[in-house]
Structures are given as C-alpha cells and as structure tokens.
mmCIF file of C-alpha atoms in Angstrom:
data_model
loop_
_atom_site.group_PDB
_atom_site.id
_atom_site.type_symbol
_atom_site.label_atom_id
_atom_site.label_comp_id
_atom_site.label_asym_id
_atom_site.label_seq_id
_atom_site.Cartn_x
_atom_site.Cartn_y
_atom_site.Cartn_z
ATOM 1 C CA MET A 1 -10.032 -17.918 17.284
ATOM 2 C CA ASN A 2 -7.225 -16.868 18.975
ATOM 3 C CA SER A 3 -5.874 -13.088 18.415
ATOM 4 C CA LYS A 4 -3.074 -14.077 16.549
ATOM 5 C CA PHE A 5 -5.018 -16.414 13.693
ATOM 6 C CA LYS A 6 -7.421 -13.717 13.628
ATOM 7 C CA GLY A 7 -5.270 -11.304 12.844
ATOM 8 C CA ILE A 8 -3.865 -13.219 10.078
ATOM 9 C CA ILE A 9 -7.375 -13.524 8.639
ATOM 10 C CA LEU A 10 -7.886 -10.465 9.356
ATOM 11 C CA ILE A 11 -4.080 -9.316 7.016
ATOM 12 C CA ILE A 12 -5.885 -11.884 4.317
ATOM 13 C CA ILE A 13 -8.833 -10.033 4.051
ATOM 14 C CA SER A 14 -7.527 -6.424 3.728
ATOM 15 C CA ALA A 15 -4.924 -8.557 1.169
ATOM 16 C CA LEU A 16 -7.510 -10.022 -1.630
ATOM 17 C CA CYS A 17 -9.646 -6.169 -0.615
ATOM 18 C CA PHE A 18 -6.510 -4.544 -1.989
ATOM 19 C CA ALA A 19 -6.298 -7.116 -5.469
ATOM 20 C CA ALA A 20 -10.372 -6.021 -5.835
ATOM 21 C CA MET A 21 -9.448 -1.941 -5.561
ATOM 22 C CA ASN A 22 -6.644 -2.357 -7.759
ATOM 23 C CA GLY A 23 -9.080 -4.898 -10.023
ATOM 24 C CA PHE A 24 -11.962 -2.356 -10.444
ATOM 25 C CA MET A 25 -9.545 1.086 -11.562
ATOM 26 C CA LYS A 26 -7.584 -1.310 -13.498
ATOM 27 C CA GLY A 27 -11.037 -1.854 -15.798
ATOM 28 C CA VAL A 28 -11.665 2.077 -15.574
ATOM 29 C CA LYS A 29 -10.907 3.288 -18.703
ATOM 30 C CA GLY A 30 -10.935 6.778 -19.847
ATOM 31 C CA ILE A 31 -10.887 9.068 -16.621
ATOM 32 C CA PRO A 32 -7.813 10.713 -15.419
ATOM 33 C CA LEU A 33 -6.133 9.345 -12.587
ATOM 34 C CA GLY A 34 -6.703 12.386 -10.259
ATOM 35 C CA GLU A 35 -10.414 12.088 -10.325
ATOM 36 C CA LYS A 36 -9.505 8.351 -9.989
ATOM 37 C CA VAL A 37 -7.801 8.906 -6.762
ATOM 38 C CA PHE A 38 -10.829 11.160 -5.809
ATOM 39 C CA TYR A 39 -12.989 8.808 -6.379
ATOM 40 C CA ARG A 40 -11.094 5.241 -4.807
ATOM 41 C CA ASN A 41 -10.723 7.642 -1.741
ATOM 42 C CA ILE A 42 -13.801 9.760 -1.276
ATOM 43 C CA MET A 43 -15.208 6.115 0.503
ATOM 44 C CA LEU A 44 -11.965 6.427 2.938
ATOM 45 C CA PHE A 45 -13.216 10.057 3.920
ATOM 46 C CA VAL A 46 -16.106 8.392 4.986
ATOM 47 C CA VAL A 47 -15.329 5.205 6.468
ATOM 48 C CA SER A 48 -12.106 7.539 8.664
ATOM 49 C CA LEU A 49 -14.671 10.287 10.333
ATOM 50 C CA ILE A 50 -16.475 7.052 11.326
ATOM 51 C CA MET A 51 -14.060 5.056 12.624
ATOM 52 C CA ILE A 52 -12.271 8.351 14.747
ATOM 53 C CA TYR A 53 -16.749 9.522 15.660
ATOM 54 C CA LYS A 54 -16.834 5.340 16.763
ATOM 55 C CA ASN A 55 -13.087 5.258 18.914
ATOM 56 C CA LYS A 56 -14.016 9.456 19.845
ATOM 57 C CA SER A 57 -10.355 9.903 18.296
ATOM 58 C CA SER A 58 -8.798 13.508 17.181
ATOM 59 C CA LEU A 59 -10.211 14.450 14.293
ATOM 60 C CA TRP A 60 -7.218 16.904 13.411
ATOM 61 C CA GLY A 61 -4.179 14.537 16.167
ATOM 62 C CA SER A 62 -1.577 16.419 18.270
ATOM 63 C CA LYS A 63 -0.493 19.741 17.316
ATOM 64 C CA GLY A 64 2.951 18.866 17.063
ATOM 65 C CA SER A 65 1.938 16.047 14.457
ATOM 66 C CA ARG A 66 -0.144 17.917 12.029
ATOM 67 C CA ILE A 67 2.546 18.629 9.702
ATOM 68 C CA ALA A 68 3.630 14.683 9.944
ATOM 69 C CA LEU A 69 0.411 14.173 9.021
ATOM 70 C CA ILE A 70 -0.001 16.187 5.589
ATOM 71 C CA GLY A 71 3.637 15.375 5.055
ATOM 72 C CA ARG A 72 2.373 11.618 4.911
ATOM 73 C CA GLY A 73 -1.180 12.507 3.361
ATOM 74 C CA ALA A 74 1.544 13.867 0.413
ATOM 75 C CA PHE A 75 3.421 10.866 -0.106
ATOM 76 C CA GLY A 76 0.723 8.869 -0.032
ATOM 77 C CA THR A 77 -1.223 10.582 -2.425
ATOM 78 C CA LEU A 78 1.018 11.025 -4.548
ATOM 79 C CA GLY A 79 2.087 7.158 -4.001
ATOM 80 C CA ILE A 80 -1.542 6.302 -5.450
ATOM 81 C CA LEU A 81 -1.708 8.935 -8.057
ATOM 82 C CA ALA A 82 1.888 7.188 -9.519
ATOM 83 C CA GLY A 83 0.645 3.574 -8.505
ATOM 84 C CA PHE A 84 -2.524 3.843 -10.852
ATOM 85 C CA TYR A 85 -0.391 5.232 -13.435
ATOM 86 C CA ALA A 86 1.789 2.507 -14.072
ATOM 87 C CA LEU A 87 -0.719 0.154 -13.531
ATOM 88 C CA GLN A 88 -3.228 1.836 -16.652
ATOM 89 C CA HIS A 89 0.293 0.470 -18.466
ATOM 90 C CA MET A 90 1.600 -3.019 -16.452
ATOM 91 C CA ILE A 91 -0.187 -6.781 -15.220
ATOM 92 C CA LEU A 92 -1.593 -5.975 -12.189
ATOM 93 C CA PRO A 93 0.215 -8.618 -10.955
ATOM 94 C CA THR A 94 3.674 -6.769 -11.544
ATOM 95 C CA GLU A 95 1.610 -3.205 -10.327
ATOM 96 C CA THR A 96 1.253 -5.480 -7.051
ATOM 97 C CA ILE A 97 5.229 -6.247 -6.975
ATOM 98 C CA PHE A 98 6.429 -3.930 -7.136
ATOM 99 C CA ALA A 99 3.901 -1.930 -4.018
ATOM 100 C CA ASP A 100 5.381 -4.354 -2.234
ATOM 101 C CA LEU A 101 9.125 -2.809 -2.316
ATOM 102 C CA ASN A 102 7.555 -0.060 0.055
ATOM 103 C CA ILE A 103 8.884 -1.817 2.818
ATOM 104 C CA PHE A 104 12.449 -2.102 1.978
ATOM 105 C CA PHE A 105 12.435 1.819 1.375
ATOM 106 C CA ILE A 106 10.752 2.140 4.791
ATOM 107 C CA ILE A 107 14.210 0.676 5.996
ATOM 108 C CA ILE A 108 16.688 2.721 3.893
ATOM 109 C CA PHE A 109 14.216 6.003 4.750
ATOM 110 C CA SER A 110 14.013 5.280 8.856
ATOM 111 C CA PHE A 111 18.101 4.885 8.549
ATOM 112 C CA ILE A 112 18.481 7.779 7.142
ATOM 113 C CA PHE A 113 15.338 9.855 8.326
ATOM 114 C CA LEU A 114 14.681 8.457 11.363
ATOM 115 C CA ARG A 115 18.670 7.149 12.271
ATOM 116 C CA GLU A 116 17.360 3.492 12.873
ATOM 117 C CA LYS A 117 20.412 1.135 12.950
ATOM 118 C CA VAL A 118 20.121 -0.740 9.767
ATOM 119 C CA ASN A 119 21.181 -5.126 10.016
ATOM 120 C CA ILE A 120 23.461 -6.873 7.493
ATOM 121 C CA ILE A 121 20.098 -9.048 7.302
ATOM 122 C CA GLN A 122 18.300 -6.307 6.363
ATOM 123 C CA ILE A 123 21.340 -5.232 3.304
ATOM 124 C CA LEU A 124 20.924 -8.368 2.396
ATOM 125 C CA ALA A 125 17.135 -7.851 1.906
ATOM 126 C CA ILE A 126 17.080 -4.902 0.291
ATOM 127 C CA VAL A 127 19.931 -6.748 -2.507
ATOM 128 C CA VAL A 128 18.280 -9.837 -3.485
ATOM 129 C CA ALA A 129 14.773 -7.630 -3.764
ATOM 130 C CA PHE A 130 16.231 -4.955 -5.618
ATOM 131 C CA CYS A 131 17.538 -8.090 -8.077
ATOM 132 C CA GLY A 132 14.092 -8.842 -8.608
ATOM 133 C CA ILE A 133 13.307 -6.042 -10.375
ATOM 134 C CA PHE A 134 15.601 -6.793 -13.282
ATOM 135 C CA PHE A 135 14.451 -10.166 -13.714
ATOM 136 C CA ILE A 136 10.962 -8.813 -14.204
ATOM 137 C CA VAL A 137 12.531 -6.302 -16.313
ATOM 138 C CA HIS A 138 15.281 -7.728 -18.194
ATOM 139 C CA PRO A 139 15.828 -7.531 -21.584
ATOM 140 C CA GLY A 140 13.422 -8.646 -24.108
ATOM 141 C CA SER A 141 11.181 -8.388 -21.500
ATOM 142 C CA ASP A 142 7.192 -6.719 -22.256
ATOM 143 C CA MET A 143 7.571 -4.079 -19.109
ATOM 144 C CA PRO A 144 7.713 -0.588 -20.670
ATOM 145 C CA LEU A 145 10.261 1.355 -19.141
ATOM 146 C CA ILE A 146 8.252 4.675 -17.839
ATOM 147 C CA PRO A 147 5.734 2.954 -15.816
ATOM 148 C CA THR A 148 8.579 0.738 -14.296
ATOM 149 C CA ILE A 149 10.790 3.850 -13.087
ATOM 150 C CA VAL A 150 6.957 5.130 -11.791
ATOM 151 C CA ALA A 151 5.670 2.297 -10.111
ATOM 152 C CA ILE A 152 9.003 2.095 -8.030
ATOM 153 C CA VAL A 153 8.872 5.329 -7.597
ATOM 154 C CA SER A 154 5.156 5.275 -6.221
ATOM 155 C CA ALA A 155 6.786 2.205 -3.927
ATOM 156 C CA ALA A 156 9.595 4.743 -2.632
ATOM 157 C CA LEU A 157 7.132 7.953 -2.131
ATOM 158 C CA SER A 158 4.652 5.133 -0.321
ATOM 159 C CA GLY A 159 7.844 4.238 2.144
ATOM 160 C CA GLY A 160 8.206 7.370 2.716
ATOM 161 C CA ALA A 161 4.608 8.123 3.610
ATOM 162 C CA TYR A 162 5.328 5.076 5.566
ATOM 163 C CA THR A 163 8.364 6.002 7.554
ATOM 164 C CA ILE A 164 5.984 9.723 8.759
ATOM 165 C CA ILE A 165 3.513 7.061 10.514
ATOM 166 C CA ARG A 166 6.719 5.222 12.691
ATOM 167 C CA GLY A 167 7.794 8.203 13.408
ATOM 168 C CA ILE A 168 3.824 9.384 15.097
ATOM 169 C CA ARG A 169 2.681 6.175 15.749
ATOM 170 C CA ALA A 170 3.333 6.109 19.330
ATOM 171 C CA LYS A 171 1.139 9.633 18.770
ATOM 172 C CA GLU A 172 -1.839 9.004 16.260
ATOM 173 C CA LYS A 173 -4.064 6.619 16.172
ATOM 174 C CA SER A 174 -4.879 5.141 12.927
ATOM 175 C CA GLU A 175 -7.886 6.542 11.903
ATOM 176 C CA THR A 176 -6.766 10.543 12.128
ATOM 177 C CA ILE A 177 -3.784 8.632 10.060
ATOM 178 C CA VAL A 178 -6.584 7.501 7.337
ATOM 179 C CA PHE A 179 -8.476 10.509 7.861
ATOM 180 C CA TYR A 180 -5.331 12.936 6.556
ATOM 181 C CA LEU A 181 -4.542 10.214 3.765
ATOM 182 C CA ALA A 182 -7.788 11.075 2.368
ATOM 183 C CA LEU A 183 -8.436 14.812 2.978
ATOM 184 C CA VAL A 184 -4.983 15.782 1.446
ATOM 185 C CA SER A 185 -5.660 14.292 -1.454
ATOM 186 C CA LEU A 186 -9.255 15.591 -1.608
ATOM 187 C CA PHE A 187 -7.590 18.990 -1.705
ATOM 188 C CA PHE A 188 -4.628 17.317 -4.692
ATOM 189 C CA THR A 189 -7.725 15.903 -6.971
ATOM 190 C CA VAL A 190 -11.009 18.660 -6.512
ATOM 191 C CA PRO A 191 -9.180 20.766 -7.811
ATOM 192 C CA ALA A 192 -8.301 18.771 -11.267
ATOM 193 C CA MET A 193 -10.987 17.726 -11.071
ATOM 194 C CA MET A 194 -13.446 21.043 -11.370
ATOM 195 C CA VAL A 195 -10.606 21.571 -13.987
ATOM 196 C CA HIS A 196 -10.558 18.660 -16.149
ATOM 197 C CA TYR A 197 -14.065 16.196 -14.818
ATOM 198 C CA VAL A 198 -14.915 12.862 -17.098
ATOM 199 C CA HIS A 199 -18.531 12.351 -16.362
ATOM 200 C CA VAL A 200 -18.708 8.454 -16.108
ATOM 201 C CA ASP A 201 -21.972 6.354 -17.543
ATOM 202 C CA LEU A 202 -22.756 3.930 -15.129
ATOM 203 C CA HIS A 203 -20.037 1.344 -15.500
ATOM 204 C CA GLN A 204 -17.939 2.943 -14.668
ATOM 205 C CA ALA A 205 -19.510 4.325 -11.610
ATOM 206 C CA LEU A 206 -20.067 0.880 -10.805
ATOM 207 C CA LEU A 207 -16.578 0.507 -10.703
ATOM 208 C CA LEU A 208 -15.010 2.975 -8.992
ATOM 209 C CA PHE A 209 -17.579 2.443 -5.657
ATOM 210 C CA GLY A 210 -16.288 -1.221 -6.072
ATOM 211 C CA SER A 211 -13.151 0.283 -5.646
ATOM 212 C CA GLY A 212 -13.975 2.881 -2.854
ATOM 213 C CA CYS A 213 -15.640 -0.159 -1.322
ATOM 214 C CA SER A 214 -11.822 -2.225 -0.899
ATOM 215 C CA ILE A 215 -10.088 0.216 0.242
ATOM 216 C CA ALA A 216 -12.181 0.957 2.980
ATOM 217 C CA GLY A 217 -12.189 -3.032 3.776
ATOM 218 C CA ALA A 218 -8.838 -2.760 3.383
ATOM 219 C CA GLU A 219 -7.872 -0.285 5.618
ATOM 220 C CA VAL A 220 -10.659 -1.416 8.391
ATOM 221 C CA SER A 221 -9.762 -5.095 8.255
ATOM 222 C CA ALA A 222 -6.334 -3.536 8.390
ATOM 223 C CA THR A 223 -6.203 -1.384 11.328
ATOM 224 C CA MET A 224 -7.893 -4.692 13.188
ATOM 225 C CA ALA A 225 -5.809 -7.107 11.857
ATOM 226 C CA TYR A 226 -3.273 -4.868 13.734
ATOM 227 C CA LYS A 227 -5.314 -4.642 17.208
ATOM 228 C CA CYS A 228 -5.383 -8.580 17.169
ATOM 229 C CA ALA A 229 -1.471 -8.948 16.623
ATOM 230 C CA PRO A 230 1.449 -6.986 15.554
ATOM 231 C CA GLY A 231 2.554 -5.779 12.700
ATOM 232 C CA LYS A 232 5.608 -8.705 12.730
ATOM 233 C CA GLU A 233 3.339 -11.302 13.647
ATOM 234 C CA ILE A 234 1.240 -11.331 10.798
ATOM 235 C CA SER A 235 2.506 -8.687 7.939
ATOM 236 C CA VAL A 236 3.708 -11.193 5.806
ATOM 237 C CA PHE A 237 0.564 -12.555 5.344
ATOM 238 C CA GLY A 238 -0.468 -9.672 3.232
ATOM 239 C CA TYR A 239 1.674 -10.624 0.210
ATOM 240 C CA THR A 240 -0.894 -12.903 -0.953
ATOM 241 C CA GLU A 241 -2.136 -9.914 -1.974
ATOM 242 C CA VAL A 242 0.413 -10.759 -5.147
ATOM 243 C CA ILE A 243 -1.791 -14.676 -5.342
ATOM 244 C CA PHE A 244 -4.627 -12.379 -5.363
ATOM 245 C CA SER A 245 -3.795 -9.819 -8.491
ATOM 246 C CA ALA A 246 -2.750 -12.785 -9.972
ATOM 247 C CA ILE A 247 -6.166 -14.599 -10.140
ATOM 248 C CA ILE A 248 -7.358 -11.692 -11.242
ATOM 249 C CA SER A 249 -5.469 -10.396 -13.541
ATOM 250 C CA LEU A 250 -5.793 -14.093 -15.494
ATOM 251 C CA PHE A 251 -10.054 -14.786 -15.023
ATOM 252 C CA VAL A 252 -11.271 -10.784 -15.942
ATOM 253 C CA PHE A 253 -8.006 -9.458 -17.686
ATOM 254 C CA GLY A 254 -6.520 -12.657 -19.200
ATOM 255 C CA ALA A 255 -2.710 -11.666 -18.303
ATOM 256 C CA LEU A 256 -0.221 -13.327 -16.749
ATOM 257 C CA PRO A 257 3.741 -12.507 -16.303
ATOM 258 C CA GLN A 258 6.259 -13.890 -18.292
ATOM 259 C CA LYS A 259 8.103 -17.189 -16.337
ATOM 260 C CA ILE A 260 11.236 -15.612 -15.708
ATOM 261 C CA GLN A 261 9.093 -12.704 -14.162
ATOM 262 C CA TYR A 262 7.893 -15.160 -11.507
ATOM 263 C CA ILE A 263 12.119 -15.078 -10.695
ATOM 264 C CA GLY A 264 11.486 -12.002 -9.651
ATOM 265 C CA TYR A 265 8.544 -11.839 -7.851
ATOM 266 C CA ALA A 266 10.038 -14.728 -6.129
ATOM 267 C CA LEU A 267 12.967 -12.537 -5.117
ATOM 268 C CA ILE A 268 11.194 -10.114 -3.682
ATOM 269 C CA ILE A 269 8.662 -11.764 -1.692
ATOM 270 C CA ILE A 270 11.652 -13.748 0.090
ATOM 271 C CA GLY A 271 13.537 -10.453 1.286
ATOM 272 C CA GLY A 272 9.990 -8.960 2.435
ATOM 273 C CA ILE A 273 9.994 -12.898 3.805
ATOM 274 C CA ILE A 274 13.510 -12.393 5.385
ATOM 275 C CA VAL A 275 12.790 -8.576 6.643
ATOM 276 C CA TYR A 276 9.319 -10.372 8.293
ATOM 277 C CA PHE A 277 11.075 -13.099 9.892
ATOM 278 C CA TYR A 278 13.794 -10.517 11.408
ATOM 279 C CA ASP A 279 11.887 -7.875 12.976
ATOM 280 C CA ARG A 280 10.504 -10.925 14.471
ATOM 281 C CA SER A 281 12.703 -12.107 16.007
ATOM 282 C CA ILE A 282 13.993 -8.588 16.647
ATOM 283 C CA TYR A 283 10.635 -8.157 18.154
ATOM 284 C CA ARG A 284 10.287 -11.771 20.600
ATOM 285 C CA LYS A 285 13.300 -10.266 22.086
ATOM 286 C CA GLN A 286 12.212 -7.509 23.302
ATOM 287 C CA ALA A 287 8.649 -8.915 24.476
ATOM 288 C CA VAL A 288 11.334 -11.647 26.309
ATOM 289 C CA HIS A 289 13.000 -8.057 28.096
#
C-alpha cells in the first residue's frame, strides 16, 4: 500500500469517526452544552498527552507561539460549542455540511490576517459554496433560523482556528496544537460544570464515552493521514463525512434532508472540490520547482 492510498484510507476513517462523534452527541439528551464538550475533549486531552510523550514533542510549544495556541484553542472550543448547539436543532448531515464551510472562511481569514493572495478560482469556489446555503435555507424549508446562523458562526470560528494553525504549523507539532485545544476547552467548560452539573445515567455515559473515543480516533487518524500524504492531495476525501452522517441520520434518527437541500449540499461540496484541485495544482507546481 503506497503512502497516498494509506493517507486516503486514514482520512476516510477520520471522517467516519467525526460523523460517529456527532451521532453520539446528537443522541445525548438533557446534558448542558459545556458538559458535552468536556466529555468530548477529556479523551482528546488524554490522547494528545500520550502522543506528545510518545513523539517526545513539546507540551507547551515554543514561547512565541503560545498566545496563538491559546487563541486556536479558544476559537476551536467556541466553534465546538456553537456546532453542538446547531446539532441539537438540525439533522446530522446538514450540520456537517455547514461545518464544511470552514475551508472557505480559512481562505477569507488567510487573505485578511495572513496577507495570502486570493485567486479568482478561490473566489468562485466561495461564491458557489455560499449559494449552496440558500438552497438549504430556502423559503419554506424546515431549517430554524437561529441554529442556522449559529452553525455558520461555528464554521467561521473553526476557520479562524485553522487560520491560526496555518500561521504556526511550521513551528508546532500537531499533537501540541491538539493538546491546547483540549486544555483550553477544559478551562471553558469545567467552571460551567461546577455551577450547573447534570448527573449522567448509564445510557448517556455510554454515548459520551463513544463520542470521546470517536473524536480521539478522528484526530489520530487525521494526524497519521497527513504524515502519509500532503493535505492538498487527500483532504477532499474528508467530504465522505457527509455521506456517513446521512447514513447515521437515516438509520439512527430516521431523518434525511428535503430534496432541494441536496442541491445546496452539492454546491458546497463542489466549492470545496474547486478549492481542492486549485490547491493541489499549486502544490504540484511548487513541488516541481
């Protein structure tokens, strides 16, 4: 098995784990958002520590990157909180496709904050993707307005987090970045849990444990995938998460999108594929030179 094919398989496994994580979280009822995020990320905290120890990486990162690492953790945590709120009020594949808008926010934020150039092809991809939103949230749709806005904000926060990563990726290991996300999320969620803790029953505990294991599996698989092949070569296969989410939504929750919403799904994915092929062409040109 060559490295690229192995990377593709690992990205698909990561997508399946992300879909499973959201499925477990959607199944948990009666637990506050902060508590959900705590249980989701406590496993991530442990796994990141193990990876740091195994790879002999820096726990706290370089001194010049720590503010950025904390900022990435804050943006990521707020994005997760917003995403879980949206997930409570919409079907699983729709929340997943809105989360995939983060790549377009990365382009926008990288242009604004990192002074990266934006090509007409990237602008076209952004326009196509955001047109997809109007097919999902069309007049007469069953989409609630506030959760829809929150889902888009969640994607923007995630895009902000990944934009920070783009600025520090040459300096910090992925496990250190993940550790900061988990650590900052604990600072956000533990105080809220101390004020308003809800005891979990066995069923809820199993779902939360499944979510924690799934996110750990997703992060580990993604990390291994990007060690096997460049992200610009394999990232497009992450869209399989939408397929896995739709399958889970149908068979577990008995819910699927309206037919017209599939057009919106397709437009967002097409926008992502345009970005993928553009980035890959740039990467290959740089590799040749």
